[in-house]
mmCIF file as Biopython writes it, N, C-alpha, C and O atoms, coordinates in Angstrom:
data_model
#
loop_
_atom_site.group_PDB
_atom_site.id
_atom_site.type_symbol
_atom_site.label_atom_id
_atom_site.label_alt_id
_atom_site.label_comp_id
_atom_site.label_asym_id
_atom_site.label_entity_id
_atom_site.label_seq_id
_atom_site.pdbx_PDB_ins_code
_atom_site.Cartn_x
_atom_site.Cartn_y
_atom_site.Cartn_z
_atom_site.occupancy
_atom_site.B_iso_or_equiv
_atom_site.auth_seq_id
_atom_site.auth_asym_id
_atom_site.pdbx_PDB_model_num
ATOM 1   N N  . MET A ? 1  ? 7.585   11.708  9.904   1.0 0.0 1  A 1 
ATOM 2   C CA . MET A ? 1  ? 6.282   10.204  9.589   1.0 0.0 1  A 1 
ATOM 3   C C  . MET A ? 1  ? 6.566   9.223   10.864  1.0 0.0 1  A 1 
ATOM 4   O O  . MET A ? 1  ? 7.559   8.600   11.240  1.0 0.0 1  A 1 
ATOM 5   N N  . THR A ? 2  ? 4.998   9.403   11.444  1.0 0.0 2  A 1 
ATOM 6   C CA . THR A ? 2  ? 5.218   8.767   13.216  1.0 0.0 2  A 1 
ATOM 7   C C  . THR A ? 2  ? 5.196   7.065   12.661  1.0 0.0 2  A 1 
ATOM 8   O O  . THR A ? 2  ? 4.745   6.791   11.549  1.0 0.0 2  A 1 
ATOM 9   N N  . TRP A ? 3  ? 5.847   5.803   13.771  1.0 0.0 3  A 1 
ATOM 10  C CA . TRP A ? 3  ? 5.941   4.827   13.492  1.0 0.0 3  A 1 
ATOM 11  C C  . TRP A ? 3  ? 4.406   4.248   13.284  1.0 0.0 3  A 1 
ATOM 12  O O  . TRP A ? 3  ? 4.384   3.057   12.973  1.0 0.0 3  A 1 
ATOM 13  N N  . PHE A ? 4  ? 3.332   4.789   13.384  1.0 0.0 4  A 1 
ATOM 14  C CA . PHE A ? 4  ? 2.171   3.974   12.989  1.0 0.0 4  A 1 
ATOM 15  C C  . PHE A ? 4  ? 1.961   4.613   12.246  1.0 0.0 4  A 1 
ATOM 16  O O  . PHE A ? 4  ? 0.741   4.737   12.348  1.0 0.0 4  A 1 
ATOM 17  N N  . LYS A ? 5  ? 2.394   5.442   11.135  1.0 0.0 5  A 1 
ATOM 18  C CA . LYS A ? 5  ? 1.862   5.140   9.927   1.0 0.0 5  A 1 
ATOM 19  C C  . LYS A ? 5  ? 2.833   4.402   9.245   1.0 0.0 5  A 1 
ATOM 20  O O  . LYS A ? 5  ? 2.306   3.481   8.620   1.0 0.0 5  A 1 
ATOM 21  N N  . ARG A ? 6  ? 4.456   4.464   9.080   1.0 0.0 6  A 1 
ATOM 22  C CA . ARG A ? 6  ? 5.080   3.561   8.842   1.0 0.0 6  A 1 
ATOM 23  C C  . ARG A ? 6  ? 4.879   2.296   8.662   1.0 0.0 6  A 1 
ATOM 24  O O  . ARG A ? 6  ? 5.154   1.652   7.649   1.0 0.0 6  A 1 
ATOM 25  N N  . TYR A ? 7  ? 4.183   1.750   10.072  1.0 0.0 7  A 1 
ATOM 26  C CA . TYR A ? 7  ? 3.390   0.987   10.237  1.0 0.0 7  A 1 
ATOM 27  C C  . TYR A ? 7  ? 2.450   -0.016  9.309   1.0 0.0 7  A 1 
ATOM 28  O O  . TYR A ? 7  ? 2.427   -1.175  8.896   1.0 0.0 7  A 1 
ATOM 29  N N  . VAL A ? 8  ? 1.683   1.230   9.262   1.0 0.0 8  A 1 
ATOM 30  C CA . VAL A ? 8  ? 0.175   0.792   8.319   1.0 0.0 8  A 1 
ATOM 31  C C  . VAL A ? 8  ? 1.183   0.658   7.014   1.0 0.0 8  A 1 
ATOM 32  O O  . VAL A ? 8  ? 1.613   -0.483  6.843   1.0 0.0 8  A 1 
ATOM 33  N N  . VAL A ? 9  ? 1.549   1.497   6.224   1.0 0.0 9  A 1 
ATOM 34  C CA . VAL A ? 9  ? 2.398   1.919   4.784   1.0 0.0 9  A 1 
ATOM 35  C C  . VAL A ? 9  ? 2.573   0.573   4.657   1.0 0.0 9  A 1 
ATOM 36  O O  . VAL A ? 9  ? 1.906   -0.159  3.925   1.0 0.0 9  A 1 
ATOM 37  N N  . SER A ? 10 ? 3.790   0.132   5.623   1.0 0.0 10 A 1 
ATOM 38  C CA . SER A ? 10 ? 4.654   -1.229  5.559   1.0 0.0 10 A 1 
ATOM 39  C C  . SER A ? 10 ? 3.555   -2.543  5.330   1.0 0.0 10 A 1 
ATOM 40  O O  . SER A ? 10 ? 3.653   -3.334  4.392   1.0 0.0 10 A 1 
ATOM 41  N N  . CYS A ? 11 ? 2.479   -2.598  6.403   1.0 0.0 11 A 1 
ATOM 42  C CA . CYS A ? 11 ? 1.944   -3.602  6.461   1.0 0.0 11 A 1 
ATOM 43  C C  . CYS A ? 11 ? 0.617   -3.572  4.521   1.0 0.0 11 A 1 
ATOM 44  O O  . CYS A ? 11 ? 0.238   -4.601  3.961   1.0 0.0 11 A 1 
ATOM 45  N N  . LEU A ? 12 ? 0.380   -2.543  4.181   1.0 0.0 12 A 1 
ATOM 46  C CA . LEU A ? 12 ? -0.336  -2.517  3.121   1.0 0.0 12 A 1 
ATOM 47  C C  . LEU A ? 12 ? 0.766   -2.791  2.008   1.0 0.0 12 A 1 
ATOM 48  O O  . LEU A ? 12 ? 0.455   -3.703  1.242   1.0 0.0 12 A 1 
ATOM 49  N N  . ILE A ? 13 ? 2.211   -2.075  1.721   1.0 0.0 13 A 1 
ATOM 50  C CA . ILE A ? 13 ? 2.733   -2.930  1.210   1.0 0.0 13 A 1 
ATOM 51  C C  . ILE A ? 13 ? 2.669   -4.474  0.949   1.0 0.0 13 A 1 
ATOM 52  O O  . ILE A ? 13 ? 2.465   -5.097  -0.092  1.0 0.0 13 A 1 
ATOM 53  N N  . ALA A ? 14 ? 2.941   -4.947  2.412   1.0 0.0 14 A 1 
ATOM 54  C CA . ALA A ? 14 ? 3.046   -6.511  2.213   1.0 0.0 14 A 1 
ATOM 55  C C  . ALA A ? 14 ? 1.723   -7.195  1.970   1.0 0.0 14 A 1 
ATOM 56  O O  . ALA A ? 14 ? 1.823   -8.421  1.942   1.0 0.0 14 A 1 
ATOM 57  N N  . VAL A ? 15 ? 0.569   -6.737  1.797   1.0 0.0 15 A 1 
ATOM 58  C CA . VAL A ? 15 ? -0.922  -6.794  1.952   1.0 0.0 15 A 1 
ATOM 59  C C  . VAL A ? 15 ? -0.587  -7.292  0.104   1.0 0.0 15 A 1 
ATOM 60  O O  . VAL A ? 15 ? -0.743  -8.333  -0.534  1.0 0.0 15 A 1 
ATOM 61  N N  . VAL A ? 16 ? -0.139  -6.100  -0.174  1.0 0.0 16 A 1 
ATOM 62  C CA . VAL A ? 16 ? -0.409  -5.899  -1.976  1.0 0.0 16 A 1 
ATOM 63  C C  . VAL A ? 16 ? 0.876   -6.792  -2.450  1.0 0.0 16 A 1 
ATOM 64  O O  . VAL A ? 16 ? 0.838   -7.525  -3.438  1.0 0.0 16 A 1 
ATOM 65  N N  . PHE A ? 17 ? 1.612   -6.687  -1.908  1.0 0.0 17 A 1 
ATOM 66  C CA . PHE A ? 17 ? 3.143   -7.683  -2.420  1.0 0.0 17 A 1 
ATOM 67  C C  . PHE A ? 17 ? 2.353   -9.056  -2.340  1.0 0.0 17 A 1 
ATOM 68  O O  . PHE A ? 17 ? 1.876   -9.456  -3.402  1.0 0.0 17 A 1 
ATOM 69  N N  . PHE A ? 18 ? 2.146   -9.875  -1.125  1.0 0.0 18 A 1 
ATOM 70  C CA . PHE A ? 18 ? 1.597   -11.132 -1.039  1.0 0.0 18 A 1 
ATOM 71  C C  . PHE A ? 18 ? 0.918   -11.784 -1.798  1.0 0.0 18 A 1 
ATOM 72  O O  . PHE A ? 18 ? 1.067   -12.943 -2.185  1.0 0.0 18 A 1 
ATOM 73  N N  . ALA A ? 19 ? -0.256  -10.646 -2.147  1.0 0.0 19 A 1 
ATOM 74  C CA . ALA A ? 19 ? -1.529  -10.524 -2.508  1.0 0.0 19 A 1 
ATOM 75  C C  . ALA A ? 19 ? -0.998  -10.470 -4.433  1.0 0.0 19 A 1 
ATOM 76  O O  . ALA A ? 19 ? -1.759  -10.949 -5.274  1.0 0.0 19 A 1 
ATOM 77  N N  . GLY A ? 20 ? -0.695  -10.328 -4.524  1.0 0.0 20 A 1 
ATOM 78  C CA . GLY A ? 20 ? 0.265   -10.537 -6.296  1.0 0.0 20 A 1 
ATOM 79  C C  . GLY A ? 20 ? 0.857   -11.483 -6.486  1.0 0.0 20 A 1 
ATOM 80  O O  . GLY A ? 20 ? 0.672   -12.206 -7.464  1.0 0.0 20 A 1 
ATOM 81  N N  . TYR A ? 21 ? 2.078   -11.777 -5.191  1.0 0.0 21 A 1 
ATOM 82  C CA . TYR A ? 21 ? 2.616   -12.801 -5.416  1.0 0.0 21 A 1 
ATOM 83  C C  . TYR A ? 21 ? 1.879   -14.643 -5.403  1.0 0.0 21 A 1 
ATOM 84  O O  . TYR A ? 21 ? 2.371   -15.758 -5.580  1.0 0.0 21 A 1 
ATOM 85  N N  . ASP A ? 22 ? 0.620   -14.162 -5.121  1.0 0.0 22 A 1 
ATOM 86  C CA . ASP A ? 22 ? -0.491  -15.515 -4.725  1.0 0.0 22 A 1 
ATOM 87  C C  . ASP A ? 22 ? -1.168  -15.489 -6.275  1.0 0.0 22 A 1 
ATOM 88  O O  . ASP A ? 22 ? -1.719  -16.539 -6.605  1.0 0.0 22 A 1 
ATOM 89  N N  . ALA A ? 23 ? -1.174  -14.654 -7.014  1.0 0.0 23 A 1 
ATOM 90  C CA . ALA A ? 23 ? -1.825  -15.181 -8.022  1.0 0.0 23 A 1 
ATOM 91  C C  . ALA A ? 23 ? -0.316  -14.942 -9.174  1.0 0.0 23 A 1 
ATOM 92  O O  . ALA A ? 23 ? -0.377  -15.097 -10.394 1.0 0.0 23 A 1 
ATOM 93  N N  . TYR A ? 24 ? 0.433   -14.705 -8.714  1.0 0.0 24 A 1 
ATOM 94  C CA . TYR A ? 24 ? 1.554   -14.696 -10.011 1.0 0.0 24 A 1 
ATOM 95  C C  . TYR A ? 24 ? 1.964   -16.138 -9.790  1.0 0.0 24 A 1 
ATOM 96  O O  . TYR A ? 24 ? 2.420   -16.702 -10.785 1.0 0.0 24 A 1 
ATOM 97  N N  . ARG A ? 25 ? 1.894   -16.775 -8.771  1.0 0.0 25 A 1 
ATOM 98  C CA . ARG A ? 25 ? 2.268   -17.998 -8.362  1.0 0.0 25 A 1 
ATOM 99  C C  . ARG A ? 25 ? 1.510   -19.336 -9.109  1.0 0.0 25 A 1 
ATOM 100 O O  . ARG A ? 25 ? 1.791   -20.534 -9.163  1.0 0.0 25 A 1 
ATOM 101 N N  . ARG A ? 26 ? 0.170   -18.323 -9.768  1.0 0.0 26 A 1 
ATOM 102 C CA . ARG A ? 26 ? -0.909  -19.734 -9.925  1.0 0.0 26 A 1 
ATOM 103 C C  . ARG A ? 26 ? -1.240  -19.264 -11.406 1.0 0.0 26 A 1 
ATOM 104 O O  . ARG A ? 26 ? -2.319  -18.718 -11.635 1.0 0.0 26 A 1 
ATOM 105 N N  . PRO A ? 27 ? -0.322  -19.475 -12.391 1.0 0.0 27 A 1 
ATOM 106 C CA . PRO A ? 27 ? -0.303  -19.035 -13.582 1.0 0.0 27 A 1 
ATOM 107 C C  . PRO A ? 27 ? -2.033  -19.909 -14.811 1.0 0.0 27 A 1 
ATOM 108 O O  . PRO A ? 27 ? -2.347  -21.070 -15.073 1.0 0.0 27 A 1 
ATOM 109 N N  . GLY A ? 28 ? -2.323  -19.256 -14.985 1.0 0.0 28 A 1 
ATOM 110 C CA . GLY A ? 28 ? -3.090  -20.072 -16.133 1.0 0.0 28 A 1 
ATOM 111 C C  . GLY A ? 28 ? -4.696  -20.546 -14.990 1.0 0.0 28 A 1 
ATOM 112 O O  . GLY A ? 28 ? -5.469  -21.357 -15.500 1.0 0.0 28 A 1 
ATOM 113 N N  . GLU A ? 29 ? -4.947  -20.158 -13.972 1.0 0.0 29 A 1 
ATOM 114 C CA . GLU A ? 29 ? -5.869  -20.486 -12.383 1.0 0.0 29 A 1 
ATOM 115 C C  . GLU A ? 29 ? -6.473  -19.369 -12.386 1.0 0.0 29 A 1 
ATOM 116 O O  . GLU A ? 29 ? -6.084  -18.292 -12.838 1.0 0.0 29 A 1 
ATOM 117 N N  . ASP A ? 30 ? -7.974  -19.779 -11.585 1.0 0.0 30 A 1 
ATOM 118 C CA . ASP A ? 30 ? -8.477  -18.448 -10.976 1.0 0.0 30 A 1 
ATOM 119 C C  . ASP A ? 30 ? -7.553  -18.247 -9.640  1.0 0.0 30 A 1 
ATOM 120 O O  . ASP A ? 30 ? -6.908  -19.107 -9.040  1.0 0.0 30 A 1 
ATOM 121 N N  . ALA A ? 31 ? -7.675  -16.927 -9.371  1.0 0.0 31 A 1 
ATOM 122 C CA . ALA A ? 31 ? -7.164  -16.456 -8.096  1.0 0.0 31 A 1 
ATOM 123 C C  . ALA A ? 31 ? -7.841  -16.782 -7.052  1.0 0.0 31 A 1 
ATOM 124 O O  . ALA A ? 31 ? -8.994  -17.114 -7.328  1.0 0.0 31 A 1 
ATOM 125 N N  . HIS A ? 32 ? -7.522  -16.823 -5.749  1.0 0.0 32 A 1 
ATOM 126 C CA . HIS A ? 32 ? -7.992  -16.863 -4.521  1.0 0.0 32 A 1 
ATOM 127 C C  . HIS A ? 32 ? -8.968  -15.977 -4.572  1.0 0.0 32 A 1 
ATOM 128 O O  . HIS A ? 32 ? -8.543  -14.937 -5.075  1.0 0.0 32 A 1 
ATOM 129 N N  . LEU A ? 33 ? -10.454 -15.891 -4.185  1.0 0.0 33 A 1 
ATOM 130 C CA . LEU A ? 33 ? -11.093 -14.799 -3.753  1.0 0.0 33 A 1 
ATOM 131 C C  . LEU A ? 33 ? -10.641 -13.935 -2.955  1.0 0.0 33 A 1 
ATOM 132 O O  . LEU A ? 33 ? -10.957 -12.751 -3.077  1.0 0.0 33 A 1 
ATOM 133 N N  . ALA A ? 34 ? -9.920  -14.315 -2.110  1.0 0.0 34 A 1 
ATOM 134 C CA . ALA A ? 34 ? -9.606  -13.557 -0.855  1.0 0.0 34 A 1 
ATOM 135 C C  . ALA A ? 34 ? -8.815  -12.563 -1.205  1.0 0.0 34 A 1 
ATOM 136 O O  . ALA A ? 34 ? -9.050  -11.407 -0.851  1.0 0.0 34 A 1 
ATOM 137 N N  . THR A ? 35 ? -7.395  -13.025 -2.220  1.0 0.0 35 A 1 
ATOM 138 C CA . THR A ? 35 ? -6.652  -12.706 -2.846  1.0 0.0 35 A 1 
ATOM 139 C C  . THR A ? 35 ? -7.182  -11.681 -3.823  1.0 0.0 35 A 1 
ATOM 140 O O  . THR A ? 35 ? -6.548  -10.627 -3.884  1.0 0.0 35 A 1 
ATOM 141 N N  . ILE A ? 36 ? -8.077  -11.799 -4.474  1.0 0.0 36 A 1 
ATOM 142 C CA . ILE A ? 36 ? -8.602  -10.554 -5.025  1.0 0.0 36 A 1 
ATOM 143 C C  . ILE A ? 36 ? -9.311  -9.254  -4.600  1.0 0.0 36 A 1 
ATOM 144 O O  . ILE A ? 36 ? -9.259  -8.091  -5.000  1.0 0.0 36 A 1 
ATOM 145 N N  . LEU A ? 37 ? -10.314 -10.202 -3.181  1.0 0.0 37 A 1 
ATOM 146 C CA . LEU A ? 37 ? -10.705 -8.715  -2.590  1.0 0.0 37 A 1 
ATOM 147 C C  . LEU A ? 37 ? -9.675  -8.115  -1.816  1.0 0.0 37 A 1 
ATOM 148 O O  . LEU A ? 37 ? -9.679  -6.918  -2.103  1.0 0.0 37 A 1 
ATOM 149 N N  . VAL A ? 38 ? -8.683  -8.393  -0.867  1.0 0.0 38 A 1 
ATOM 150 C CA . VAL A ? 38 ? -7.522  -7.941  -0.642  1.0 0.0 38 A 1 
ATOM 151 C C  . VAL A ? 38 ? -7.370  -6.998  -1.684  1.0 0.0 38 A 1 
ATOM 152 O O  . VAL A ? 38 ? -8.199  -6.088  -1.695  1.0 0.0 38 A 1 
ATOM 153 N N  . VAL A ? 39 ? -6.460  -7.005  -2.603  1.0 0.0 39 A 1 
ATOM 154 C CA . VAL A ? 39 ? -6.000  -6.330  -3.927  1.0 0.0 39 A 1 
ATOM 155 C C  . VAL A ? 39 ? -7.068  -5.072  -4.105  1.0 0.0 39 A 1 
ATOM 156 O O  . VAL A ? 39 ? -6.782  -3.876  -4.052  1.0 0.0 39 A 1 
ATOM 157 N N  . SER A ? 40 ? -7.951  -5.469  -4.258  1.0 0.0 40 A 1 
ATOM 158 C CA . SER A ? 40 ? -8.881  -4.486  -4.566  1.0 0.0 40 A 1 
ATOM 159 C C  . SER A ? 40 ? -9.568  -3.294  -3.515  1.0 0.0 40 A 1 
ATOM 160 O O  . SER A ? 40 ? -9.998  -2.182  -3.822  1.0 0.0 40 A 1 
ATOM 161 N N  . ALA A ? 41 ? -9.503  -3.958  -2.154  1.0 0.0 41 A 1 
ATOM 162 C CA . ALA A ? 41 ? -9.625  -3.190  -1.271  1.0 0.0 41 A 1 
ATOM 163 C C  . ALA A ? 41 ? -8.281  -2.482  -0.959  1.0 0.0 41 A 1 
ATOM 164 O O  . ALA A ? 41 ? -8.249  -1.366  -0.441  1.0 0.0 41 A 1 
ATOM 165 N N  . GLY A ? 42 ? -7.101  -3.231  -1.322  1.0 0.0 42 A 1 
ATOM 166 C CA . GLY A ? 42 ? -6.137  -2.540  -0.495  1.0 0.0 42 A 1 
ATOM 167 C C  . GLY A ? 42 ? -5.025  -1.373  -1.203  1.0 0.0 42 A 1 
ATOM 168 O O  . GLY A ? 42 ? -4.320  -0.470  -0.752  1.0 0.0 42 A 1 
ATOM 169 N N  . TRP A ? 43 ? -5.263  -1.864  -2.368  1.0 0.0 43 A 1 
ATOM 170 C CA . TRP A ? 43 ? -5.076  -0.901  -3.460  1.0 0.0 43 A 1 
ATOM 171 C C  . TRP A ? 43 ? -5.099  0.904   -3.527  1.0 0.0 43 A 1 
ATOM 172 O O  . TRP A ? 43 ? -4.227  1.772   -3.518  1.0 0.0 43 A 1 
ATOM 173 N N  . PRO A ? 44 ? -6.279  0.896   -3.582  1.0 0.0 44 A 1 
ATOM 174 C CA . PRO A ? 44 ? -6.963  2.297   -3.271  1.0 0.0 44 A 1 
ATOM 175 C C  . PRO A ? 44 ? -6.585  3.072   -1.692  1.0 0.0 44 A 1 
ATOM 176 O O  . PRO A ? 44 ? -6.618  4.294   -1.554  1.0 0.0 44 A 1 
ATOM 177 N N  . VAL A ? 45 ? -6.323  2.357   -0.864  1.0 0.0 45 A 1 
ATOM 178 C CA . VAL A ? 45 ? -5.543  2.759   0.481   1.0 0.0 45 A 1 
ATOM 179 C C  . VAL A ? 45 ? -4.402  2.883   0.447   1.0 0.0 45 A 1 
ATOM 180 O O  . VAL A ? 45 ? -3.872  3.555   1.332   1.0 0.0 45 A 1 
ATOM 181 N N  . PHE A ? 46 ? -3.776  2.412   -0.363  1.0 0.0 46 A 1 
ATOM 182 C CA . PHE A ? 46 ? -2.351  2.423   -0.436  1.0 0.0 46 A 1 
ATOM 183 C C  . PHE A ? 46 ? -1.755  3.460   -1.355  1.0 0.0 46 A 1 
ATOM 184 O O  . PHE A ? 46 ? -0.623  3.933   -1.251  1.0 0.0 46 A 1 
ATOM 185 N N  . ALA A ? 47 ? -2.748  3.780   -2.358  1.0 0.0 47 A 1 
ATOM 186 C CA . ALA A ? 47 ? -2.308  4.616   -3.124  1.0 0.0 47 A 1 
ATOM 187 C C  . ALA A ? 47 ? -3.142  6.332   -2.386  1.0 0.0 47 A 1 
ATOM 188 O O  . ALA A ? 47 ? -2.397  7.257   -2.710  1.0 0.0 47 A 1 
ATOM 189 N N  . ALA A ? 48 ? -3.987  6.696   -1.826  1.0 0.0 48 A 1 
ATOM 190 C CA . ALA A ? 48 ? -4.494  7.259   -1.151  1.0 0.0 48 A 1 
ATOM 191 C C  . ALA A ? 48 ? -3.228  8.141   -0.127  1.0 0.0 48 A 1 
ATOM 192 O O  . ALA A ? 48 ? -2.985  9.345   -0.196  1.0 0.0 48 A 1 
ATOM 193 N N  . LEU A ? 49 ? -2.558  7.121   0.795   1.0 0.0 49 A 1 
ATOM 194 C CA . LEU A ? 49 ? -1.831  7.461   1.329   1.0 0.0 49 A 1 
ATOM 195 C C  . LEU A ? 49 ? -0.179  8.216   0.925   1.0 0.0 49 A 1 
ATOM 196 O O  . LEU A ? 49 ? 0.500   9.046   1.529   1.0 0.0 49 A 1 
ATOM 197 N N  . VAL A ? 50 ? 0.042   7.421   -0.456  1.0 0.0 50 A 1 
ATOM 198 C CA . VAL A ? 50 ? 1.366   7.984   -1.245  1.0 0.0 50 A 1 
ATOM 199 C C  . VAL A ? 50 ? 0.824   9.183   -1.668  1.0 0.0 50 A 1 
ATOM 200 O O  . VAL A ? 50 ? 1.393   10.240  -1.396  1.0 0.0 50 A 1 
ATOM 201 N N  . VAL A ? 51 ? -0.228  9.149   -2.315  1.0 0.0 51 A 1 
ATOM 202 C CA . VAL A ? 51 ? -1.222  10.227  -2.922  1.0 0.0 51 A 1 
ATOM 203 C C  . VAL A ? 51 ? -0.779  11.567  -1.591  1.0 0.0 51 A 1 
ATOM 204 O O  . VAL A ? 51 ? 0.012   12.508  -1.518  1.0 0.0 51 A 1 
ATOM 205 N N  . GLY A ? 52 ? -1.748  10.984  -0.775  1.0 0.0 52 A 1 
ATOM 206 C CA . GLY A ? 52 ? -1.977  12.609  0.293   1.0 0.0 52 A 1 
ATOM 207 C C  . GLY A ? 52 ? -0.582  12.801  0.969   1.0 0.0 52 A 1 
ATOM 208 O O  . GLY A ? 52 ? -0.269  13.954  1.266   1.0 0.0 52 A 1 
ATOM 209 N N  . GLY A ? 53 ? 0.461   11.578  1.296   1.0 0.0 53 A 1 
ATOM 210 C CA . GLY A ? 53 ? 1.605   12.016  1.640   1.0 0.0 53 A 1 
ATOM 211 C C  . GLY A ? 53 ? 2.632   13.234  1.111   1.0 0.0 53 A 1 
ATOM 212 O O  . GLY A ? 53 ? 3.344   14.147  1.531   1.0 0.0 53 A 1 
ATOM 213 N N  . SER A ? 54 ? 2.213   12.617  -0.038  1.0 0.0 54 A 1 
ATOM 214 C CA . SER A ? 54 ? 3.399   13.558  -1.018  1.0 0.0 54 A 1 
ATOM 215 C C  . SER A ? 54 ? 2.580   15.261  -0.720  1.0 0.0 54 A 1 
ATOM 216 O O  . SER A ? 54 ? 3.122   16.238  -0.203  1.0 0.0 54 A 1 
ATOM 217 N N  . ILE A ? 55 ? 1.352   15.172  -1.170  1.0 0.0 55 A 1 
ATOM 218 C CA . ILE A ? 55 ? 0.471   16.413  -1.425  1.0 0.0 55 A 1 
ATOM 219 C C  . ILE A ? 55 ? 1.144   17.581  0.003   1.0 0.0 55 A 1 
ATOM 220 O O  . ILE A ? 55 ? 1.707   18.675  0.049   1.0 0.0 55 A 1 
ATOM 221 N N  . GLY A ? 56 ? 0.677   16.569  0.973   1.0 0.0 56 A 1 
ATOM 222 C CA . GLY A ? 56 ? 1.136   16.763  2.932   1.0 0.0 56 A 1 
ATOM 223 C C  . GLY A ? 56 ? 2.398   17.262  2.981   1.0 0.0 56 A 1 
ATOM 224 O O  . GLY A ? 56 ? 2.530   18.437  3.323   1.0 0.0 56 A 1 
ATOM 225 N N  . ASP A ? 57 ? 3.381   16.593  2.703   1.0 0.0 57 A 1 
ATOM 226 C CA . ASP A ? 57 ? 4.814   17.100  2.181   1.0 0.0 57 A 1 
ATOM 227 C C  . ASP A ? 57 ? 4.803   18.316  1.586   1.0 0.0 57 A 1 
ATOM 228 O O  . ASP A ? 57 ? 4.772   19.253  2.383   1.0 0.0 57 A 1 
ATOM 229 N N  . ALA A ? 58 ? 4.821   18.650  0.220   1.0 0.0 58 A 1 
ATOM 230 C CA . ALA A ? 58 ? 4.737   19.232  -0.541  1.0 0.0 58 A 1 
ATOM 231 C C  . ALA A ? 58 ? 4.024   21.074  0.192   1.0 0.0 58 A 1 
ATOM 232 O O  . ALA A ? 58 ? 4.450   22.222  0.063   1.0 0.0 58 A 1 
ATOM 233 N N  . VAL A ? 59 ? 3.232   20.688  0.671   1.0 0.0 59 A 1 
ATOM 234 C CA . VAL A ? 59 ? 2.555   21.889  1.577   1.0 0.0 59 A 1 
ATOM 235 C C  . VAL A ? 59 ? 2.568   22.348  2.690   1.0 0.0 59 A 1 
ATOM 236 O O  . VAL A ? 59 ? 1.990   23.351  3.109   1.0 0.0 59 A 1 
ATOM 237 N N  . HIS A ? 60 ? 3.858   20.958  3.715   1.0 0.0 60 A 1 
ATOM 238 C CA . HIS A ? 60 ? 4.409   21.583  4.232   1.0 0.0 60 A 1 
ATOM 239 C C  . HIS A ? 60 ? 5.471   22.545  3.927   1.0 0.0 60 A 1 
ATOM 240 O O  . HIS A ? 60 ? 5.912   23.607  4.366   1.0 0.0 60 A 1 
ATOM 241 N N  . GLY A ? 61 ? 5.720   21.588  2.847   1.0 0.0 61 A 1 
ATOM 242 C CA . GLY A ? 61 ? 7.219   22.732  2.257   1.0 0.0 61 A 1 
ATOM 243 C C  . GLY A ? 61 ? 7.303   24.008  2.061   1.0 0.0 61 A 1 
ATOM 244 O O  . GLY A ? 61 ? 8.303   24.689  2.290   1.0 0.0 61 A 1 
ATOM 245 N N  . ILE A ? 62 ? 5.785   24.566  1.430   1.0 0.0 62 A 1 
ATOM 246 C CA . ILE A ? 62 ? 5.965   25.357  0.740   1.0 0.0 62 A 1 
ATOM 247 C C  . ILE A ? 62 ? 5.545   26.548  1.894   1.0 0.0 62 A 1 
ATOM 248 O O  . ILE A ? 62 ? 5.946   27.711  1.933   1.0 0.0 62 A 1 
ATOM 249 N N  . LYS A ? 63 ? 4.593   25.849  2.825   1.0 0.0 63 A 1 
ATOM 250 C CA . LYS A ? 63 ? 4.235   27.021  4.239   1.0 0.0 63 A 1 
ATOM 251 C C  . LYS A ? 63 ? 5.591   27.112  5.011   1.0 0.0 63 A 1 
ATOM 252 O O  . LYS A ? 63 ? 5.742   28.092  5.741   1.0 0.0 63 A 1 
ATOM 253 N N  . SER A ? 64 ? 6.347   26.412  4.944   1.0 0.0 64 A 1 
ATOM 254 C CA . SER A ? 64 ? 7.451   26.215  6.273   1.0 0.0 64 A 1 
ATOM 255 C C  . SER A ? 64 ? 9.091   27.620  4.890   1.0 0.0 64 A 1 
ATOM 256 O O  . SER A ? 64 ? 10.093  28.259  5.214   1.0 0.0 64 A 1 
ATOM 257 N N  . GLY A ? 65 ? 8.566   27.443  3.884   1.0 0.0 65 A 1 
ATOM 258 C CA . GLY A ? 65 ? 9.723   28.057  2.701   1.0 0.0 65 A 1 
ATOM 259 C C  . GLY A ? 65 ? 10.549  27.137  2.250   1.0 0.0 65 A 1 
ATOM 260 O O  . GLY A ? 65 ? 11.604  27.488  1.724   1.0 0.0 65 A 1 
ATOM 261 N N  . LYS A ? 66 ? 10.206  25.768  2.380   1.0 0.0 66 A 1 
ATOM 262 C CA . LYS A ? 66 ? 11.859  25.232  1.546   1.0 0.0 66 A 1 
ATOM 263 C C  . LYS A ? 66 ? 11.195  24.532  0.475   1.0 0.0 66 A 1 
ATOM 264 O O  . LYS A ? 66 ? 11.546  23.372  0.257   1.0 0.0 66 A 1 
ATOM 265 N N  . ALA A ? 67 ? 10.391  24.998  -0.150  1.0 0.0 67 A 1 
ATOM 266 C CA . ALA A ? 67 ? 9.485   24.274  -1.061  1.0 0.0 67 A 1 
ATOM 267 C C  . ALA A ? 67 ? 10.678  25.390  -2.108  1.0 0.0 67 A 1 
ATOM 268 O O  . ALA A ? 67 ? 11.047  26.563  -2.061  1.0 0.0 67 A 1 
ATOM 269 N N  . GLY A ? 68 ? 10.979  23.997  -3.122  1.0 0.0 68 A 1 
ATOM 270 C CA . GLY A ? 68 ? 11.422  24.383  -4.612  1.0 0.0 68 A 1 
ATOM 271 C C  . GLY A ? 68 ? 12.724  24.052  -4.158  1.0 0.0 68 A 1 
ATOM 272 O O  . GLY A ? 68 ? 13.686  24.141  -4.922  1.0 0.0 68 A 1 
#
C-alpha cells in the first residue's frame, strides 16, 4: 500500500471516528448537520476502500500463487 493510500484511509477513519464522537457526546440532542453529512458521505467511501483492498489483495495473491 502506498503512502497516499495509507494517508487517505487514515483520514477517512479519523473523519468517521470524530463524527461519531461528536454525535456520542451529545446524547438526546440532534446531531450537527455537518456530522450527519460527513458520516453519510464518509462511510461508503471507507467501506469501498476496505472491501476493494481486500479483494485486490486476494486477487493479487491468487495471481502470484500465494493464496490459500
